[in-house]
Amino acid sequence: MEQNKSMAAEKFEFKAEMKQLLQLIIHSLYTNPEIFLRELVSNSSDALNKVRFLKLTNPNINDSDAELSIKINVNSETQEFSIEDTGIGMAKEDLTGKLGTIASSGTMEFIRQMKENQQTLDANMIGQFGVGFYSLFMVTDEVTVETKYAEKDAQAYRWISSGQDTFSIEEIDKETRGTKISFKLKEEYKDLASDYRIKDILQKYSNFVDFPLYVGEEKVNKVTALWHKRKDDIQEEELTDFYKFISNDYQEPLGHLHLNIEGNINFKALLFVPKVAPPDVFKASQDKSLQLYSSKVFIQDDAKNLLPDYLKFLKGVVDTEDLPLNVSREVTQNSPVMAKIKNILTGKILGLLEDWADKDKEKYETFYNNFGSLFKTGVNADFTNKDRIVELLRFESTKTEVGELTSFNSYVARMTEANDNKVYYISGNTRESVEANPNLEYFKKNKIEVILLTDPADIFTIPYINEYDGKQIVSIDKADIKKEEGNSDKLDETKSNSIIDYFKEVLGEEVEDVVESQRLVDSAVTLIVGKAGMDAHMEKMMQMLDKQFKGSKRILEINTSHKLIKNLSALLEENKESDVLKESVEQLYQGALLIEGYIQKPTDFVKRMTEFMEKATSK
Ligand code: ADP
């Protein structure tokens, strides 16, 4: 019967990217071969959590009395290894869909990073990318997975693959629920084939598995709910180990928060702030964040509504007695208990960050540099805590060194008369590019501090704050600049008016207006936005998001004390029809667009430039 079935084994091909991934794993992760064990145990533990949860709501479960456990057997003579769990098991679709394809969206990113820094990539990172199972192929040439889904009458299957191009699946008879994975360790890893080595590795990685873990007959882990211990009884090292275990991170956390809340609502929580952000912090925030337990029983590992989005970089557990044990996901989603816990957690986390900002600047800045982009979106999302979040915002300014951060609070403390009671900012792609913006000249000359916003997320937050401590927050592109009295360097009013009129004539519909500039010092012209418009950089960001988005017209400011403008004014008086005059106006306007990154016809710009140079150099 068995044989008949194995003859009917179906063959499947791995997807192309899967092959790449397998190759990379086998060749790059050889320095930490024991990682495979952590990954397998963690998969078994997930599967056990899932079945424990299913049991609460579904009476139709195979072997519903079977002990929830993980059993590892290793034979030092034959180098055979197996790990068996009584977890949820896999249906055929899981075997083709989950073991046969790349499970997580982060995987391609993982491949890319592996390719880029093959030398430095840490093998421990593998678990973060949802490719853990495949780490097996570091230590073996062929894997057999036998599995039976937990629901009564499920068919059992055997999945076999050598991790090359294909895998096969066949139906088998398997009595028990769950999954057994077996393989023979490669010759070069035969040292792993001993109970002693395996126990040693498990000590390091899997002490917090919430189910009994056996090596041979011996139970090797202590099942503890760390968050139920008293704060004083927990060692720093236990916390770090626990964090690594739940987060799949290989580094220590930046900090943690241990809560024991009693009263109206009762819960315990152990929360961690990671030290380093994952490659895409916005996407990662949609993944697993907090695990929810109800009286020590695991309920779900992606309790989405326990934290607001902008704090979803945290990892940890929340355990409450106030939810019924057989609570379903739908219930947790709308439960007032969850909403209350979320409020308390949010407040406590902000408190922790405030504490760092206050007492440990370096730690706070590490946090901010990693998670600031996500965190600051809280300004728009969390009305209740908006003021606290605003207080925690950081940025560079014209008064900080590169990389040094400041806050609104410190900015305001440094404000002078010249600020006119306003907080100024400019936004752009990099500090270098914003510092070169001619619109800054007036502020530099008058020693007015300007906040430099270079994080794309700033665009969607800072303008919505509007004011801080009663001071308006304004873009320098839109700021009103007071007219300097008695500047004898400028063209007189008649000349100034005629050159401005001439600019208007040449540029016509291209600009909203042409005006005499009060803000320019060294540059001849600049573009600004009208009161109603967005500043230039923000507009560009909007256009990236929405191709239909139409920017507003710009106002061209001209610096009537600039030598070039004076020359043009003289030319105008001499000969209004001069080609050089007209071309110069065009060139100045296109140059201003170029600085904003908006130039439409770079070829015309360069052509005109060449002609000018030709004229200037011909004898
Ligand atoms: P991840 O665990 O991060 O999703 P893996 O490559 O380790 O990525 O595993 C892929 C998938 O295979 C898992 O998500 C799970 O659905 C399934 N799987 C792996 N091991 C087991 C197991 N022991 N029991 C049940 N399902 C499993």
XYZ file of C-alpha atoms in Angstrom, residues 35-281:
247
model
C 20.698 28.046 13.078
C 18.605 25.377 11.395
C 17.701 23.987 14.800
C 16.337 27.255 16.093
C 14.277 27.677 12.938
C 12.785 24.208 13.131
C 11.932 24.535 16.809
C 10.399 27.914 16.213
C 8.228 26.528 13.374
C 7.106 23.662 15.599
C 6.340 26.071 18.392
C 4.229 28.194 16.004
C 2.400 25.074 14.846
C 1.691 24.095 18.466
C 0.416 27.552 19.297
C -1.906 27.346 16.323
C -3.361 24.011 17.320
C -3.752 25.087 20.928
C -5.767 27.999 19.693
C -7.791 25.884 17.261
C -8.644 23.471 20.058
C -10.373 26.248 21.950
C -12.958 26.746 19.242
C -13.048 23.584 17.147
C -14.122 20.241 18.653
C -13.165 18.373 15.482
C -9.493 17.902 16.229
C -7.308 14.843 15.799
C -5.790 13.402 18.993
C -7.190 16.240 21.025
C -5.572 14.826 24.182
C -2.086 14.430 22.759
C 0.567 16.341 24.676
C 1.565 19.562 22.963
C 5.271 18.965 22.650
C 8.345 18.850 20.461
C 10.527 15.770 20.295
C 13.984 15.710 18.837
C 15.876 12.498 18.164
C 19.385 12.248 16.917
C 21.503 9.207 16.174
C 25.201 9.829 16.495
C 26.070 6.742 14.513
C 23.866 7.149 11.480
C 23.765 10.990 11.740
C 20.016 10.840 11.368
C 18.048 13.657 12.885
C 14.332 14.147 13.397
C 12.059 16.704 14.989
C 8.439 15.893 15.590
C 5.628 18.075 16.875
C 1.952 17.592 17.660
C 1.142 20.952 16.122
C -1.350 21.954 13.517
C 0.317 20.051 10.688
C 0.077 20.937 7.030
C -2.516 20.254 4.378
C -1.411 19.649 0.791
C -1.875 23.315 -0.097
C 0.470 24.251 2.746
C 3.118 21.899 1.422
C 2.980 23.332 -2.074
C 2.075 26.878 -1.109
C 4.192 27.416 1.971
C 7.071 25.007 1.759
C 7.267 25.249 -2.022
C 7.235 28.981 -2.481
C 8.692 31.972 -0.787
C 6.517 32.551 2.192
C 7.188 36.078 3.162
C 7.253 39.279 1.212
C 10.578 40.128 2.813
C 12.295 37.234 1.132
C 13.238 38.929 -2.117
C 14.664 41.756 -0.049
C 16.628 39.163 1.846
C 18.036 37.737 -1.360
C 18.991 41.201 -2.529
C 20.802 41.960 0.707
C 22.543 38.632 0.688
C 23.825 39.352 -2.788
C 24.963 42.820 -1.833
C 26.798 41.990 1.370
C 27.523 38.365 1.105
C 30.589 38.850 3.266
C 29.003 40.530 6.206
C 25.452 39.230 6.394
C 24.785 37.508 9.662
C 23.316 34.059 9.466
C 21.133 34.901 12.416
C 19.148 37.219 10.200
C 17.583 34.356 8.357
C 14.604 33.995 10.679
C 13.589 37.610 10.174
C 12.846 36.995 6.552
C 10.516 34.043 6.851
C 12.818 31.588 5.140
C 13.792 29.631 8.211
C 12.822 26.184 7.030
C 15.300 26.287 4.173
C 18.245 26.781 6.496
C 18.002 22.997 6.798
C 19.656 22.611 3.446
C 22.880 23.921 4.928
C 23.292 20.736 6.891
C 21.664 18.082 4.773
C 21.199 16.970 1.194
C 17.662 15.697 1.485
C 14.726 16.425 3.770
C 11.605 14.410 4.429
C 8.556 16.105 5.935
C 5.680 13.929 7.072
C 2.656 15.815 8.176
C -1.017 15.571 8.969
C -3.303 18.517 9.401
C -5.063 18.752 12.777
C -8.650 18.508 11.628
C -10.317 15.067 11.837
C -10.158 12.968 8.661
C -7.294 14.978 7.220
C -5.070 13.164 4.738
C -1.376 12.851 5.679
C 1.443 13.608 3.230
C 5.132 13.079 2.733
C 7.144 15.896 1.169
C 10.673 15.178 0.009
C 13.221 17.524 -1.438
C 16.945 17.748 -1.943
C 16.679 21.516 -2.121
C 17.774 21.476 -5.744
C 15.049 22.094 -8.288
C 12.135 19.970 -7.275
C 10.162 18.495 -4.425
C 7.737 15.598 -4.383
C 4.533 15.024 -2.476
C 2.761 11.750 -1.858
C -0.098 10.575 0.307
C 0.853 8.455 3.302
C -0.733 6.887 6.352
C 0.216 8.741 9.492
C -1.602 8.169 12.725
C -0.775 11.249 14.685
C -1.479 14.886 14.158
C 1.392 17.234 13.408
C 4.683 17.256 11.580
C 7.816 15.161 11.581
C 10.880 16.409 9.764
C 13.759 14.023 9.252
C 17.071 14.034 7.454
C 20.625 12.824 7.576
C 23.291 15.335 8.559
C 26.000 15.902 5.969
C 29.366 14.380 6.723
C 30.936 17.746 7.539
C 28.281 18.429 10.187
C 28.412 15.113 11.922
C 29.551 16.813 15.129
C 25.987 18.108 15.432
C 24.754 14.544 15.706
C 24.959 14.284 19.476
C 22.423 14.840 22.227
C 24.949 16.969 24.035
C 25.520 19.359 21.130
C 21.822 19.619 20.377
C 20.972 20.401 23.999
C 23.684 23.015 24.081
C 22.303 24.739 21.008
C 18.757 24.607 22.342
C 19.915 26.231 25.566
C 21.073 29.156 23.547
C 18.080 29.619 21.304
C 15.005 27.923 22.568
C 14.746 28.264 26.297
C 11.483 30.151 26.061
C 9.587 27.719 23.922
C 6.235 27.493 25.591
C 5.935 23.705 25.151
C 7.940 20.841 26.538
C 10.925 20.161 24.348
C 12.497 16.709 24.502
C 15.863 15.502 23.289
C 15.568 11.732 23.397
C 13.683 11.112 26.633
C 14.882 14.196 28.433
C 12.905 17.405 28.743
C 15.376 20.187 28.158
C 13.579 23.516 28.537
C 11.998 25.286 31.426
C 8.650 26.608 30.339
C 8.356 30.025 31.885
C 6.157 33.001 31.268
C 8.855 35.551 31.964
C 6.405 38.439 32.172
C 4.762 36.851 35.201
C 7.949 37.099 37.197
C 8.607 40.064 39.450
C 10.778 42.733 37.873
C 13.522 42.222 40.431
C 13.650 38.516 39.773
C 14.435 38.864 36.096
C 18.027 38.932 34.951
C 19.074 41.265 32.155
C 20.312 38.264 30.229
C 16.968 36.492 30.471
C 15.308 39.550 29.006
C 17.739 39.690 26.118
C 17.333 35.991 25.423
C 13.586 36.309 25.575
C 13.618 39.251 23.200
C 15.774 37.377 20.714
C 13.478 34.422 20.971
C 10.249 36.274 20.249
C 11.609 38.754 17.721
C 14.034 36.639 15.724
C 16.427 39.528 16.122
C 20.057 38.633 16.669
C 20.973 41.814 18.495
C 20.118 42.966 21.956
C 17.089 45.240 22.241
C 17.615 48.959 22.707
C 15.428 48.914 25.770
C 12.368 47.382 27.346
C 9.278 48.087 29.374
C 7.836 45.675 31.920
C 4.288 46.494 32.982
C 2.037 45.033 35.597
C -1.240 46.922 35.424
C -3.950 46.274 37.965
C -7.267 47.967 38.493
C -9.977 48.682 35.986
C -8.146 46.576 33.515
C -5.557 43.939 34.327
C -2.637 42.927 32.223
C 1.041 42.265 32.204
C 3.278 43.246 29.342
C 6.884 42.913 28.361
C 7.724 45.214 25.467
C 10.982 45.759 23.622
C 12.301 48.472 21.358
C 14.651 46.879 18.798
C 18.012 48.472 18.223
C 17.913 48.420 14.449
C 14.989 48.937 12.112
C 14.201 46.278 9.503
C 14.848 47.229 5.851
C 11.410 48.739 5.342
C 10.095 49.968 8.633
